[in-house]
Amino acid sequence: AVVSTQSTGAAIGEGILPVNESRPFSSALNDQHALPDIAEYESVTQNINIWSINVYRGCEFGWLFSNFSTASKKPLLVSETGIDAYNDAALALDETMQANCLASLWTQVVGNSSVAVGVAFTEFSDEWWKGKLGQNDARHPGCPNYNPAQHSNCGYPNDGFPDLYANQGWFGLLDYQLNPRKAYYALQSLW
């Protein structure tokens, strides 16, 4: 049977809200098609209180907030965003780049508080196991890396990142030994 996206969206909202009406209900979407999906679902998902979007564009959200307000009148939660602390171009740790980017992202959310209700930064600490998600290319010959005891530079290209690459295992505000990075202190000073 073919199910339309509108009937699916309505069923999602109607099925969840009666479970606990005292808490807001949200649906998280990937950035790539989020705004067209939200515009399509908006009229049939009255029970969704907050839209959430996972956004990995680097240090800038770009047009996200201005375009979101044309798709929905509901609040927006940036449910995932972040940038890694590994500079792939230099093949070295670059905590300053990560700290500056995360501080910029936070400032952009605060500056758009008429639309955005918050942000969750990925990740609390480095996730070494994510090396298995990397792709093999000339610069990353050992990827994907399936050894969780190894902190690899595996990842994927991302044109929005300062070094044009997202190193999956290096997104932590804390390193693998739970030592705070500069990004941790940058956000702490803003909060």
Tab-separated table of C-alpha atoms in Angstrom:
chain	number	residue	atom	x	y	z
A	1	ALA	CA	0.000	0.000	0.000
A	2	VAL	CA	1.180	3.496	-0.789
A	3	VAL	CA	0.968	5.928	2.107
A	4	SER	CA	1.196	9.647	1.464
A	5	THR	CA	3.680	11.716	3.441
A	6	GLN	CA	0.826	13.892	4.690
A	7	SER	CA	-1.093	10.956	6.160
A	8	THR	CA	2.150	9.592	7.637
A	9	GLY	CA	2.965	12.970	9.194
A	10	ALA	CA	-0.518	13.293	10.650
A	11	ALA	CA	-0.366	9.762	12.072
A	12	ILE	CA	2.973	10.466	13.717
A	13	GLY	CA	1.707	13.587	15.450
A	14	GLU	CA	-1.636	12.095	16.444
A	15	GLY	CA	-0.114	8.879	17.729
A	16	ILE	CA	2.469	10.430	20.011
A	17	LEU	CA	0.865	13.410	21.704
A	18	PRO	CA	-1.880	11.524	23.579
A	19	VAL	CA	0.823	9.468	25.338
A	20	ASN	CA	2.038	12.459	27.330
A	21	GLU	CA	0.403	15.807	26.702
A	22	SER	CA	2.527	17.586	29.340
A	23	ARG	CA	5.701	17.399	27.242
A	24	PRO	CA	6.396	18.937	23.854
A	25	PHE	CA	6.699	16.591	20.893
A	26	SER	CA	9.335	17.061	18.225
A	27	SER	CA	10.396	15.361	15.041
A	28	ALA	CA	14.063	15.492	13.993
A	29	LEU	CA	14.943	15.815	10.337
A	30	ASN	CA	18.158	15.814	8.344
A	31	ASP	CA	19.199	19.221	7.038
A	32	GLN	CA	19.272	18.194	3.391
A	33	HIS	CA	15.482	18.096	2.847
A	34	ALA	CA	14.221	19.461	6.154
A	35	LEU	CA	12.613	22.702	5.036
A	36	PRO	CA	10.576	21.229	2.152
A	37	ASP	CA	9.480	18.383	4.446
A	38	ILE	CA	8.488	20.789	7.215
A	39	ALA	CA	6.524	22.940	4.780
A	40	GLU	CA	4.726	19.815	3.540
A	41	TYR	CA	3.993	18.397	7.014
A	42	GLU	CA	3.174	21.702	8.742
A	43	SER	CA	-0.557	21.697	8.021
A	44	VAL	CA	-1.117	18.058	8.997
A	45	THR	CA	1.059	17.812	12.101
A	46	GLN	CA	-0.623	20.052	14.617
A	47	ASN	CA	0.598	17.779	17.420
A	48	ILE	CA	4.259	18.419	16.635
A	49	ASN	CA	5.225	21.317	18.886
A	50	ILE	CA	8.868	21.813	17.851
A	51	TRP	CA	10.710	20.979	14.637
A	52	SER	CA	14.239	19.663	15.079
A	53	ILE	CA	16.940	19.659	12.414
A	54	ASN	CA	20.394	18.040	12.418
A	55	VAL	CA	22.697	20.579	10.732
A	56	TYR	CA	26.359	20.075	9.767
A	57	ARG	CA	27.277	23.089	7.629
A	58	GLY	CA	30.512	24.059	9.365
A	59	CYS	CA	30.781	27.366	11.214
A	60	GLU	CA	27.699	29.025	9.745
A	61	PHE	CA	24.018	28.095	9.648
A	62	GLY	CA	23.620	30.314	6.600
A	63	TRP	CA	20.011	30.840	5.576
A	64	LEU	CA	18.601	28.187	7.954
A	65	PHE	CA	16.765	30.509	10.347
A	66	SER	CA	15.374	32.937	7.782
A	67	ASN	CA	14.172	30.149	5.512
A	68	PHE	CA	12.791	28.104	8.402
A	69	SER	CA	10.458	30.923	9.398
A	70	THR	CA	8.849	30.757	5.953
A	71	ALA	CA	8.254	26.991	6.314
A	72	SER	CA	6.848	26.977	9.861
A	73	LYS	CA	5.628	29.170	12.676
A	74	LYS	CA	6.662	26.542	15.248
A	75	PRO	CA	9.955	26.804	17.127
A	76	LEU	CA	13.138	25.220	15.781
A	77	LEU	CA	15.579	23.128	17.790
A	78	VAL	CA	18.965	22.480	16.181
A	79	SER	CA	19.058	18.916	17.486
A	80	GLU	CA	22.587	18.156	16.255
A	81	THR	CA	25.417	20.331	15.052
A	82	GLY	CA	29.126	20.579	15.569
A	83	ILE	CA	32.539	20.484	14.015
A	84	ASP	CA	35.516	18.275	14.591
A	85	ALA	CA	38.750	19.355	16.296
A	86	TYR	CA	40.966	17.700	13.679
A	87	ASN	CA	42.275	19.843	10.835
A	88	ASP	CA	42.386	17.426	7.946
A	89	ALA	CA	44.344	19.826	5.717
A	90	ALA	CA	47.126	20.098	8.319
A	91	LEU	CA	46.727	16.496	9.562
A	92	ALA	CA	46.768	17.834	13.120
A	93	LEU	CA	44.571	18.679	16.059
A	94	ASP	CA	43.164	22.225	15.784
A	95	GLU	CA	41.257	23.079	18.940
A	96	THR	CA	41.118	26.788	18.094
A	97	MET	CA	39.242	26.120	14.848
A	98	GLN	CA	36.685	23.978	16.685
A	99	ALA	CA	36.299	26.503	19.518
A	100	ASN	CA	35.773	29.431	17.150
A	101	CYS	CA	33.238	27.529	15.062
A	102	LEU	CA	31.177	26.292	17.994
A	103	ALA	CA	31.161	29.759	19.573
A	104	SER	CA	29.961	31.167	16.245
A	105	LEU	CA	27.194	28.564	15.971
A	106	TRP	CA	26.026	29.314	19.524
A	107	THR	CA	25.990	33.058	18.823
A	108	GLN	CA	23.919	32.492	15.684
A	109	VAL	CA	21.327	30.452	17.609
A	110	VAL	CA	21.081	33.124	20.303
A	111	GLY	CA	20.819	35.824	17.629
A	112	ASN	CA	17.867	33.984	16.089
A	113	SER	CA	15.976	33.277	19.306
A	114	SER	CA	12.738	34.410	17.697
A	115	VAL	CA	12.945	31.166	15.673
A	116	ALA	CA	15.411	28.887	17.492
A	117	VAL	CA	14.804	27.509	20.971
A	118	GLY	CA	18.142	25.770	21.396
A	119	VAL	CA	20.985	23.686	20.062
A	120	ALA	CA	22.676	20.391	20.953
A	121	PHE	CA	26.360	20.140	20.103
A	122	THR	CA	27.813	16.852	18.922
A	123	GLU	CA	29.653	15.365	20.750
A	124	PHE	CA	30.462	15.433	24.470
A	125	SER	CA	33.647	13.396	23.984
A	126	ASP	CA	35.451	11.943	20.988
A	127	GLU	CA	33.920	8.818	19.498
A	128	TRP	CA	36.800	6.672	18.282
A	129	TRP	CA	34.471	3.981	17.013
A	130	LYS	CA	33.261	6.335	14.292
A	131	GLY	CA	36.425	5.648	12.279
A	132	LYS	CA	34.494	2.750	10.798
A	133	LEU	CA	32.233	5.303	9.078
A	134	GLY	CA	35.066	6.862	7.089
A	135	GLN	CA	35.733	6.473	3.424
A	136	ASN	CA	38.926	5.364	1.738
A	137	ASP	CA	40.697	7.862	-0.499
A	138	ALA	CA	44.261	8.944	-1.282
A	139	ARG	CA	44.464	11.094	1.846
A	140	HIS	CA	42.835	8.489	4.111
A	141	PRO	CA	44.215	5.114	2.943
A	142	GLY	CA	43.458	3.317	6.222
A	143	CYS	CA	39.765	4.142	6.177
A	144	PRO	CA	37.360	2.884	7.129
A	145	ASN	CA	39.114	1.946	10.350
A	146	TYR	CA	37.389	-0.822	12.308
A	147	ASN	CA	39.785	-0.703	15.274
A	148	PRO	CA	37.978	1.118	18.101
A	149	ALA	CA	41.273	1.415	20.017
A	150	GLN	CA	42.698	3.686	17.331
A	151	HIS	CA	41.869	7.390	16.979
A	152	SER	CA	41.764	7.620	13.198
A	153	ASN	CA	41.278	10.607	10.920
A	154	CYS	CA	38.525	8.833	8.971
A	155	GLY	CA	35.471	10.758	7.895
A	156	TYR	CA	33.886	12.302	4.831
A	157	PRO	CA	34.169	15.460	2.701
A	158	ASN	CA	32.095	18.437	3.854
A	159	ASP	CA	32.345	21.655	1.850
A	160	GLY	CA	31.061	23.721	4.776
A	161	PHE	CA	33.868	22.789	7.152
A	162	PRO	CA	36.979	25.024	7.275
A	163	ASP	CA	39.233	22.106	6.242
A	164	LEU	CA	36.550	20.678	3.887
A	165	TYR	CA	36.454	17.381	5.790
A	166	ALA	CA	34.483	16.007	8.761
A	167	ASN	CA	36.682	13.706	10.825
A	168	GLN	CA	34.030	11.574	12.510
A	169	GLY	CA	35.935	10.598	15.657
A	170	TRP	CA	37.026	14.117	16.642
A	171	PHE	CA	33.797	16.039	17.392
A	172	GLY	CA	34.164	15.949	21.181
A	173	LEU	CA	34.107	18.949	23.460
A	174	LEU	CA	36.344	16.668	25.517
A	175	ASP	CA	39.085	14.429	24.184
A	176	TYR	CA	39.054	10.661	24.626
A	177	GLN	CA	40.576	10.998	28.120
A	178	LEU	CA	37.769	13.432	29.031
A	179	ASN	CA	40.067	16.458	29.102
A	180	PRO	CA	38.148	19.587	28.082
A	181	ARG	CA	39.150	21.147	24.774
A	182	LYS	CA	39.199	24.866	23.970
A	183	ALA	CA	35.670	24.480	22.574
A	184	TYR	CA	34.422	23.404	25.992
A	185	TYR	CA	35.811	26.555	27.589
A	186	ALA	CA	34.610	28.771	24.721
A	187	LEU	CA	31.037	27.571	25.204
A	188	GLN	CA	31.370	27.757	28.989
A	189	SER	CA	32.325	31.443	28.711
A	190	LEU	CA	29.271	32.129	26.514
A	191	TRP	CA	26.862	30.311	28.808
